[in-house]
Amino acid sequence: KAGVTQTPRYLIKTRGQQVTLSCSPISGHRSVSWYQQTPGQGLQFLFEYFSETQRNKGNFPGRFSGRQFSNSRSEMNVSTLELGDSALYLCASSPGTGGEKLFFGSGTQLSVL
Amino acid sequence: DQQVKQNSPSLSVQEGRISILNCDYTNSMFDYFLWYKKYPAEGPTFLISISSIKDKNEDGRFTVFLNKSAKHLSLHIVPSQPGDSAVYFCAASATDSGYALNFGKGTSLLVTP
């Protein structure tokens, strides 16, 4: 079974631009979550989608948004990039029934210059 | 606010000895706890989990202990191997409060030969 796939692997953007990250979950998994990892803050929850609906959202500004498609693939968008958005963005999938482990992708390393 | 805390940023252990990684949490609604291992620029890999109805779970060299009254859990690795050197994240979730994992900031384990 293929794991969670994230594209692109690396991304360099400048302040003010916007970026879209993509995630393909494990086949059969209906839940996709996004996390941001920075050296100072560790892994912080962004949002979780299940069957194309956002089920849960973390404490991030509205510049961070996401969506999920009918095939469970998900995209995350960050608009008006700031220097502080430089981070490793991790996508995770799970069956979505709750109380279960998440399977993570390798992440997209975003650098904002 | 950080609901899951790993107070030791780093730990160094000799090969063959026991590694003990600690984690504290503040939210009494958490009912599922996990440990993840992470290498730089990669996604976290699931190690072991424990439900709040148990106080111990074992998988090979890895054992997780949960003390609900103290809101504390620990991961024991016996015997430690150089390949165990990585960052270990403790995570917790509350089934009735959504599906997000709350992560600690991680403990960097170094196992020396």
PDB file of N, CA, C and O in Angstrom, chain A residues 10-71:
ATOM      1  N   TYR A  10      10.009  20.488  -1.784  1.00  0.00           N
ATOM      2  CA  TYR A  10      10.608  21.756  -1.363  1.00  0.00           C
ATOM      3  C   TYR A  10       9.994  22.903  -2.174  1.00  0.00           C
ATOM      4  O   TYR A  10       9.612  22.717  -3.333  1.00  0.00           O
ATOM      5  N   LEU A  11       9.918  24.052  -1.523  1.00  0.00           N
ATOM      6  CA  LEU A  11       9.302  25.205  -2.166  1.00  0.00           C
ATOM      7  C   LEU A  11       9.942  26.468  -1.618  1.00  0.00           C
ATOM      8  O   LEU A  11      10.127  26.601  -0.397  1.00  0.00           O
ATOM      9  N   ILE A  12      10.283  27.381  -2.519  1.00  0.00           N
ATOM     10  CA  ILE A  12      10.809  28.683  -2.092  1.00  0.00           C
ATOM     11  C   ILE A  12       9.907  29.765  -2.656  1.00  0.00           C
ATOM     12  O   ILE A  12       9.648  29.792  -3.868  1.00  0.00           O
ATOM     13  N   LYS A  13       9.420  30.617  -1.771  1.00  0.00           N
ATOM     14  CA  LYS A  13       8.528  31.698  -2.186  1.00  0.00           C
ATOM     15  C   LYS A  13       9.015  32.999  -1.554  1.00  0.00           C
ATOM     16  O   LYS A  13       9.856  33.004  -0.650  1.00  0.00           O
ATOM     17  N   THR A  14       8.471  34.104  -2.022  1.00  0.00           N
ATOM     18  CA  THR A  14       8.788  35.397  -1.426  1.00  0.00           C
ATOM     19  C   THR A  14       7.570  35.921  -0.675  1.00  0.00           C
ATOM     20  O   THR A  14       6.430  35.500  -0.935  1.00  0.00           O
ATOM     21  N   ARG A  15       7.843  36.833   0.227  1.00  0.00           N
ATOM     22  CA  ARG A  15       6.765  37.430   1.032  1.00  0.00           C
ATOM     23  C   ARG A  15       5.662  37.977   0.132  1.00  0.00           C
ATOM     24  O   ARG A  15       5.934  38.591  -0.902  1.00  0.00           O
ATOM     25  N   GLY A  16       4.424  37.788   0.535  1.00  0.00           N
ATOM     26  CA  GLY A  16       3.292  38.307  -0.207  1.00  0.00           C
ATOM     27  C   GLY A  16       2.718  37.357  -1.236  1.00  0.00           C
ATOM     28  O   GLY A  16       1.568  37.511  -1.668  1.00  0.00           O
ATOM     29  N   GLN A  17       3.510  36.349  -1.613  1.00  0.00           N
ATOM     30  CA  GLN A  17       2.997  35.384  -2.575  1.00  0.00           C
ATOM     31  C   GLN A  17       2.048  34.407  -1.898  1.00  0.00           C
ATOM     32  O   GLN A  17       1.888  34.415  -0.679  1.00  0.00           O
ATOM     33  N   GLN A  18       1.435  33.565  -2.699  1.00  0.00           N
ATOM     34  CA  GLN A  18       0.596  32.518  -2.145  1.00  0.00           C
ATOM     35  C   GLN A  18       1.127  31.166  -2.616  1.00  0.00           C
ATOM     36  O   GLN A  18       1.866  31.086  -3.596  1.00  0.00           O
ATOM     37  N   VAL A  19       0.757  30.102  -1.870  1.00  0.00           N
ATOM     38  CA  VAL A  19       1.301  28.794  -2.181  1.00  0.00           C
ATOM     39  C   VAL A  19       0.224  27.730  -1.969  1.00  0.00           C
ATOM     40  O   VAL A  19      -0.654  27.878  -1.109  1.00  0.00           O
ATOM     41  N   THR A  20       0.284  26.691  -2.794  1.00  0.00           N
ATOM     42  CA  THR A  20      -0.639  25.556  -2.654  1.00  0.00           C
ATOM     43  C   THR A  20       0.166  24.275  -2.518  1.00  0.00           C
ATOM     44  O   THR A  20       1.044  24.004  -3.328  1.00  0.00           O
ATOM     45  N   LEU A  21      -0.130  23.528  -1.458  1.00  0.00           N
ATOM     46  CA  LEU A  21       0.539  22.253  -1.198  1.00  0.00           C
ATOM     47  C   LEU A  21      -0.463  21.130  -1.412  1.00  0.00           C
ATOM     48  O   LEU A  21      -1.655  21.293  -1.118  1.00  0.00           O
ATOM     49  N   SER A  22       0.027  19.988  -1.858  1.00  0.00           N
ATOM     50  CA  SER A  22      -0.860  18.888  -2.189  1.00  0.00           C
ATOM     51  C   SER A  22      -0.550  17.643  -1.367  1.00  0.00           C
ATOM     52  O   SER A  22       0.598  17.398  -1.002  1.00  0.00           O
ATOM     53  N   CYS A  23      -1.594  16.867  -1.092  1.00  0.00           N
ATOM     54  CA  CYS A  23      -1.442  15.659  -0.290  1.00  0.00           C
ATOM     55  C   CYS A  23      -2.358  14.561  -0.815  1.00  0.00           C
ATOM     56  O   CYS A  23      -3.570  14.779  -0.990  1.00  0.00           O
ATOM     57  N   SER A  24      -1.781  13.388  -1.045  1.00  0.00           N
ATOM     58  CA  SER A  24      -2.577  12.215  -1.418  1.00  0.00           C
ATOM     59  C   SER A  24      -2.528  11.222  -0.265  1.00  0.00           C
ATOM     60  O   SER A  24      -1.437  10.738   0.084  1.00  0.00           O
ATOM     61  N   PRO A  25      -3.665  10.910   0.332  1.00  0.00           N
ATOM     62  CA  PRO A  25      -3.659  10.024   1.501  1.00  0.00           C
ATOM     63  C   PRO A  25      -3.486   8.562   1.109  1.00  0.00           C
ATOM     64  O   PRO A  25      -3.519   8.214  -0.069  1.00  0.00           O
ATOM     65  N   ILE A  26      -3.322   7.727   2.102  1.00  0.00           N
ATOM     66  CA  ILE A  26      -3.286   6.287   1.892  1.00  0.00           C
ATOM     67  C   ILE A  26      -4.643   5.846   1.346  1.00  0.00           C
ATOM     68  O   ILE A  26      -5.687   6.349   1.796  1.00  0.00           O
ATOM     69  N   SER A  27      -4.614   4.938   0.395  1.00  0.00           N
ATOM     70  CA  SER A  27      -5.848   4.475  -0.217  1.00  0.00           C
ATOM     71  C   SER A  27      -6.826   3.955   0.842  1.00  0.00           C
ATOM     72  O   SER A  27      -6.456   3.158   1.705  1.00  0.00           O
ATOM     73  N   GLY A  28      -8.060   4.441   0.767  1.00  0.00           N
ATOM     74  CA  GLY A  28      -9.063   4.017   1.736  1.00  0.00           C
ATOM     75  C   GLY A  28      -9.204   4.937   2.931  1.00  0.00           C
ATOM     76  O   GLY A  28     -10.193   4.864   3.664  1.00  0.00           O
ATOM     77  N   HIS A  29      -8.219   5.790   3.150  1.00  0.00           N
ATOM     78  CA  HIS A  29      -8.301   6.746   4.258  1.00  0.00           C
ATOM     79  C   HIS A  29      -9.137   7.943   3.843  1.00  0.00           C
ATOM     80  O   HIS A  29      -8.933   8.519   2.776  1.00  0.00           O
ATOM     81  N   ARG A  30     -10.075   8.317   4.697  1.00  0.00           N
ATOM     82  CA  ARG A  30     -10.966   9.413   4.359  1.00  0.00           C
ATOM     83  C   ARG A  30     -10.648  10.704   5.110  1.00  0.00           C
ATOM     84  O   ARG A  30     -11.209  11.749   4.825  1.00  0.00           O
ATOM     85  N   SER A  31      -9.775  10.615   6.091  1.00  0.00           N
ATOM     86  CA  SER A  31      -9.421  11.800   6.875  1.00  0.00           C
ATOM     87  C   SER A  31      -8.025  12.267   6.499  1.00  0.00           C
ATOM     88  O   SER A  31      -7.091  11.462   6.408  1.00  0.00           O
ATOM     89  N   VAL A  32      -7.898  13.567   6.275  1.00  0.00           N
ATOM     90  CA  VAL A  32      -6.597  14.175   6.015  1.00  0.00           C
ATOM     91  C   VAL A  32      -6.417  15.354   6.970  1.00  0.00           C
ATOM     92  O   VAL A  32      -7.297  16.215   7.082  1.00  0.00           O
ATOM     93  N   SER A  33      -5.292  15.363   7.654  1.00  0.00           N
ATOM     94  CA  SER A  33      -4.962  16.458   8.576  1.00  0.00           C
ATOM     95  C   SER A  33      -3.697  17.141   8.112  1.00  0.00           C
ATOM     96  O   SER A  33      -2.845  16.519   7.472  1.00  0.00           O
ATOM     97  N   TRP A  34      -3.568  18.392   8.468  1.00  0.00           N
ATOM     98  CA  TRP A  34      -2.370  19.165   8.140  1.00  0.00           C
ATOM     99  C   TRP A  34      -1.755  19.708   9.421  1.00  0.00           C
ATOM    100  O   TRP A  34      -2.476  20.180  10.317  1.00  0.00           O
ATOM    101  N   TYR A  35      -0.420  19.654   9.474  1.00  0.00           N
ATOM    102  CA  TYR A  35       0.321  20.161  10.614  1.00  0.00           C
ATOM    103  C   TYR A  35       1.475  21.022  10.125  1.00  0.00           C
ATOM    104  O   TYR A  35       2.022  20.784   9.055  1.00  0.00           O
ATOM    105  N   GLN A  36       1.818  22.007  10.957  1.00  0.00           N
ATOM    106  CA  GLN A  36       2.976  22.850  10.674  1.00  0.00           C
ATOM    107  C   GLN A  36       4.048  22.548  11.703  1.00  0.00           C
ATOM    108  O   GLN A  36       3.768  22.517  12.909  1.00  0.00           O
ATOM    109  N   GLN A  37       5.262  22.300  11.231  1.00  0.00           N
ATOM    110  CA  GLN A  37       6.359  22.099  12.171  1.00  0.00           C
ATOM    111  C   GLN A  37       7.392  23.201  12.023  1.00  0.00           C
ATOM    112  O   GLN A  37       7.940  23.422  10.928  1.00  0.00           O
ATOM    113  N   THR A  38       7.656  23.890  13.110  1.00  0.00           N
ATOM    114  CA  THR A  38       8.718  24.896  13.166  1.00  0.00           C
ATOM    115  C   THR A  38       9.622  24.563  14.338  1.00  0.00           C
ATOM    116  O   THR A  38       9.195  23.906  15.285  1.00  0.00           O
ATOM    117  N   PRO A  39      10.892  24.995  14.295  1.00  0.00           N
ATOM    118  CA  PRO A  39      11.825  24.644  15.380  1.00  0.00           C
ATOM    119  C   PRO A  39      11.339  25.097  16.756  1.00  0.00           C
ATOM    120  O   PRO A  39      11.489  24.393  17.734  1.00  0.00           O
ATOM    121  N   GLY A  40      10.713  26.260  16.819  1.00  0.00           N
ATOM    122  CA  GLY A  40      10.314  26.778  18.121  1.00  0.00           C
ATOM    123  C   GLY A  40       9.013  26.228  18.656  1.00  0.00           C
ATOM    124  O   GLY A  40       8.826  26.127  19.870  1.00  0.00           O
ATOM    125  N   GLN A  41       8.102  25.855  17.788  1.00  0.00           N
ATOM    126  CA  GLN A  41       6.745  25.490  18.205  1.00  0.00           C
ATOM    127  C   GLN A  41       6.421  24.008  18.070  1.00  0.00           C
ATOM    128  O   GLN A  41       5.343  23.578  18.451  1.00  0.00           O
ATOM    129  N   GLY A  42       7.306  23.233  17.512  1.00  0.00           N
ATOM    130  CA  GLY A  42       6.980  21.824  17.337  1.00  0.00           C
ATOM    131  C   GLY A  42       5.923  21.635  16.265  1.00  0.00           C
ATOM    132  O   GLY A  42       5.811  22.431  15.342  1.00  0.00           O
ATOM    133  N   LEU A  43       5.116  20.574  16.406  1.00  0.00           N
ATOM    134  CA  LEU A  43       4.063  20.302  15.425  1.00  0.00           C
ATOM    135  C   LEU A  43       2.758  20.918  15.894  1.00  0.00           C
ATOM    136  O   LEU A  43       2.279  20.609  16.985  1.00  0.00           O
ATOM    137  N   GLN A  44       2.199  21.758  15.063  1.00  0.00           N
ATOM    138  CA  GLN A  44       0.939  22.402  15.425  1.00  0.00           C
ATOM    139  C   GLN A  44      -0.134  22.051  14.404  1.00  0.00           C
ATOM    140  O   GLN A  44       0.104  22.119  13.193  1.00  0.00           O
ATOM    141  N   PHE A  45      -1.314  21.737  14.908  1.00  0.00           N
ATOM    142  CA  PHE A  45      -2.432  21.309  14.097  1.00  0.00           C
ATOM    143  C   PHE A  45      -3.022  22.473  13.327  1.00  0.00           C
ATOM    144  O   PHE A  45      -3.317  23.526  13.905  1.00  0.00           O
ATOM    145  N   LEU A  46      -3.198  22.295  12.022  1.00  0.00           N
ATOM    146  CA  LEU A  46      -3.808  23.323  11.173  1.00  0.00           C
ATOM    147  C   LEU A  46      -5.295  23.051  10.981  1.00  0.00           C
ATOM    148  O   LEU A  46      -6.140  23.856  11.344  1.00  0.00           O
ATOM    149  N   PHE A  47      -5.618  21.940  10.351  1.00  0.00           N
ATOM    150  CA  PHE A  47      -7.019  21.556  10.145  1.00  0.00           C
ATOM    151  C   PHE A  47      -7.108  20.104   9.723  1.00  0.00           C
ATOM    152  O   PHE A  47      -6.124  19.477   9.351  1.00  0.00           O
ATOM    153  N   GLU A  48      -8.331  19.572   9.790  1.00  0.00           N
ATOM    154  CA  GLU A  48      -8.602  18.199   9.433  1.00  0.00           C
ATOM    155  C   GLU A  48      -9.844  18.141   8.557  1.00  0.00           C
ATOM    156  O   GLU A  48     -10.839  18.834   8.822  1.00  0.00           O
ATOM    157  N   TYR A  49      -9.764  17.344   7.492  1.00  0.00           N
ATOM    158  CA  TYR A  49     -10.877  17.165   6.578  1.00  0.00           C
ATOM    159  C   TYR A  49     -11.303  15.702   6.558  1.00  0.00           C
ATOM    160  O   TYR A  49     -10.465  14.799   6.632  1.00  0.00           O
ATOM    161  N   PHE A  50     -12.607  15.522   6.436  1.00  0.00           N
ATOM    162  CA  PHE A  50     -13.176  14.183   6.337  1.00  0.00           C
ATOM    163  C   PHE A  50     -14.331  14.261   5.358  1.00  0.00           C
ATOM    164  O   PHE A  50     -15.245  15.078   5.532  1.00  0.00           O
ATOM    165  N   SER A  51     -14.295  13.434   4.342  1.00  0.00           N
ATOM    166  CA  SER A  51     -15.355  13.426   3.320  1.00  0.00           C
ATOM    167  C   SER A  51     -15.664  14.835   2.828  1.00  0.00           C
ATOM    168  O   SER A  51     -16.829  15.259   2.800  1.00  0.00           O
ATOM    169  N   GLU A  52     -14.602  15.546   2.465  1.00  0.00           N
ATOM    170  CA  GLU A  52     -14.678  16.867   1.836  1.00  0.00           C
ATOM    171  C   GLU A  52     -15.141  17.977   2.785  1.00  0.00           C
ATOM    172  O   GLU A  52     -15.368  19.111   2.327  1.00  0.00           O
ATOM    173  N   THR A  53     -15.296  17.688   4.064  1.00  0.00           N
ATOM    174  CA  THR A  53     -15.751  18.691   5.029  1.00  0.00           C
ATOM    175  C   THR A  53     -14.672  18.935   6.080  1.00  0.00           C
ATOM    176  O   THR A  53     -14.057  17.985   6.579  1.00  0.00           O
ATOM    177  N   GLN A  54     -14.466  20.203   6.402  1.00  0.00           N
ATOM    178  CA  GLN A  54     -13.521  20.512   7.472  1.00  0.00           C
ATOM    179  C   GLN A  54     -14.175  20.160   8.797  1.00  0.00           C
ATOM    180  O   GLN A  54     -15.200  20.745   9.182  1.00  0.00           O
ATOM    181  N   ARG A  55     -13.552  19.275   9.545  1.00  0.00           N
ATOM    182  CA  ARG A  55     -14.141  18.794  10.794  1.00  0.00           C
ATOM    183  C   ARG A  55     -13.550  19.489  12.007  1.00  0.00           C
ATOM    184  O   ARG A  55     -14.177  19.556  13.059  1.00  0.00           O
ATOM    185  N   ASN A  56     -12.329  19.969  11.861  1.00  0.00           N
ATOM    186  CA  ASN A  56     -11.644  20.549  13.000  1.00  0.00           C
ATOM    187  C   ASN A  56     -10.616  21.543  12.497  1.00  0.00           C
ATOM    188  O   ASN A  56     -10.038  21.357  11.417  1.00  0.00           O
ATOM    189  N   LYS A  57     -10.381  22.588  13.276  1.00  0.00           N
ATOM    190  CA  LYS A  57      -9.475  23.639  12.835  1.00  0.00           C
ATOM    191  C   LYS A  57      -8.635  24.094  14.009  1.00  0.00           C
ATOM    192  O   LYS A  57      -9.137  24.264  15.120  1.00  0.00           O
ATOM    193  N   GLY A  58      -7.353  24.329  13.765  1.00  0.00           N
ATOM    194  CA  GLY A  58      -6.460  24.826  14.796  1.00  0.00           C
ATOM    195  C   GLY A  58      -6.460  26.348  14.833  1.00  0.00           C
ATOM    196  O   GLY A  58      -7.239  27.008  14.144  1.00  0.00           O
ATOM    197  N   ASN A  59      -5.558  26.900  15.631  1.00  0.00           N
ATOM    198  CA  ASN A  59      -5.505  28.347  15.831  1.00  0.00           C
ATOM    199  C   ASN A  59      -4.541  29.014  14.863  1.00  0.00           C
ATOM    200  O   ASN A  59      -3.489  29.495  15.253  1.00  0.00           O
ATOM    201  N   PHE A  60      -4.913  29.030  13.617  1.00  0.00           N
ATOM    202  CA  PHE A  60      -4.113  29.687  12.595  1.00  0.00           C
ATOM    203  C   PHE A  60      -4.967  30.755  11.918  1.00  0.00           C
ATOM    204  O   PHE A  60      -6.188  30.637  11.851  1.00  0.00           O
ATOM    205  N   PRO A  61      -4.307  31.814  11.404  1.00  0.00           N
ATOM    206  CA  PRO A  61      -5.091  32.875  10.746  1.00  0.00           C
ATOM    207  C   PRO A  61      -5.775  32.379   9.479  1.00  0.00           C
ATOM    208  O   PRO A  61      -5.430  31.337   8.929  1.00  0.00           O
ATOM    209  N   GLY A  62      -6.727  33.174   9.009  1.00  0.00           N
ATOM    210  CA  GLY A  62      -7.505  32.808   7.835  1.00  0.00           C
ATOM    211  C   GLY A  62      -6.690  32.692   6.557  1.00  0.00           C
ATOM    212  O   GLY A  62      -7.186  32.174   5.557  1.00  0.00           O
ATOM    213  N   ARG A  63      -5.434  33.158   6.589  1.00  0.00           N
ATOM    214  CA  ARG A  63      -4.574  33.011   5.414  1.00  0.00           C
ATOM    215  C   ARG A  63      -4.311  31.539   5.100  1.00  0.00           C
ATOM    216  O   ARG A  63      -3.931  31.196   3.979  1.00  0.00           O
ATOM    217  N   PHE A  64      -4.489  30.714   6.094  1.00  0.00           N
ATOM    218  CA  PHE A  64      -4.287  29.274   5.927  1.00  0.00           C
ATOM    219  C   PHE A  64      -5.649  28.635   5.653  1.00  0.00           C
ATOM    220  O   PHE A  64      -6.578  28.766   6.451  1.00  0.00           O
ATOM    221  N   SER A  65      -5.747  27.964   4.526  1.00  0.00           N
ATOM    222  CA  SER A  65      -7.009  27.317   4.183  1.00  0.00           C
ATOM    223  C   SER A  65      -6.728  25.971   3.525  1.00  0.00           C
ATOM    224  O   SER A  65      -5.599  25.689   3.120  1.00  0.00           O
ATOM    225  N   GLY A  66      -7.748  25.181   3.423  1.00  0.00           N
ATOM    226  CA  GLY A  66      -7.563  23.870   2.804  1.00  0.00           C
ATOM    227  C   GLY A  66      -8.845  23.407   2.174  1.00  0.00           C
ATOM    228  O   GLY A  66      -9.901  24.050   2.274  1.00  0.00           O
ATOM    229  N   ARG A  67      -8.730  22.293   1.486  1.00  0.00           N
ATOM    230  CA  ARG A  67      -9.918  21.647   0.942  1.00  0.00           C
ATOM    231  C   ARG A  67      -9.599  20.187   0.688  1.00  0.00           C
ATOM    232  O   ARG A  67      -8.432  19.788   0.603  1.00  0.00           O
ATOM    233  N   GLN A  68     -10.661  19.423   0.559  1.00  0.00           N
ATOM    234  CA  GLN A  68     -10.503  18.000   0.260  1.00  0.00           C
ATOM    235  C   GLN A  68     -11.424  17.646  -0.896  1.00  0.00           C
ATOM    236  O   GLN A  68     -12.566  18.129  -0.977  1.00  0.00           O
ATOM    237  N   PHE A  69     -10.911  16.816  -1.762  1.00  0.00           N
ATOM    238  CA  PHE A  69     -11.663  16.430  -2.953  1.00  0.00           C
ATOM    239  C   PHE A  69     -12.374  15.096  -2.728  1.00  0.00           C
ATOM    240  O   PHE A  69     -12.125  14.405  -1.738  1.00  0.00           O
ATOM    241  N   SER A  70     -13.217  14.739  -3.665  1.00  0.00           N
ATOM    242  CA  SER A  70     -14.026  13.525  -3.508  1.00  0.00           C
ATOM    243  C   SER A  70     -13.172  12.261  -3.451  1.00  0.00           C
ATOM    244  O   SER A  70     -13.609  11.233  -2.928  1.00  0.00           O
ATOM    245  N   ASN A  71     -11.946  12.320  -3.980  1.00  0.00           N
ATOM    246  CA  ASN A  71     -11.064  11.145  -3.919  1.00  0.00           C
ATOM    247  C   ASN A  71     -10.186  11.170  -2.666  1.00  0.00           C
ATOM    248  O   ASN A  71      -9.219  10.423  -2.573  1.00  0.00           O
TER     249      ASN A  71
END
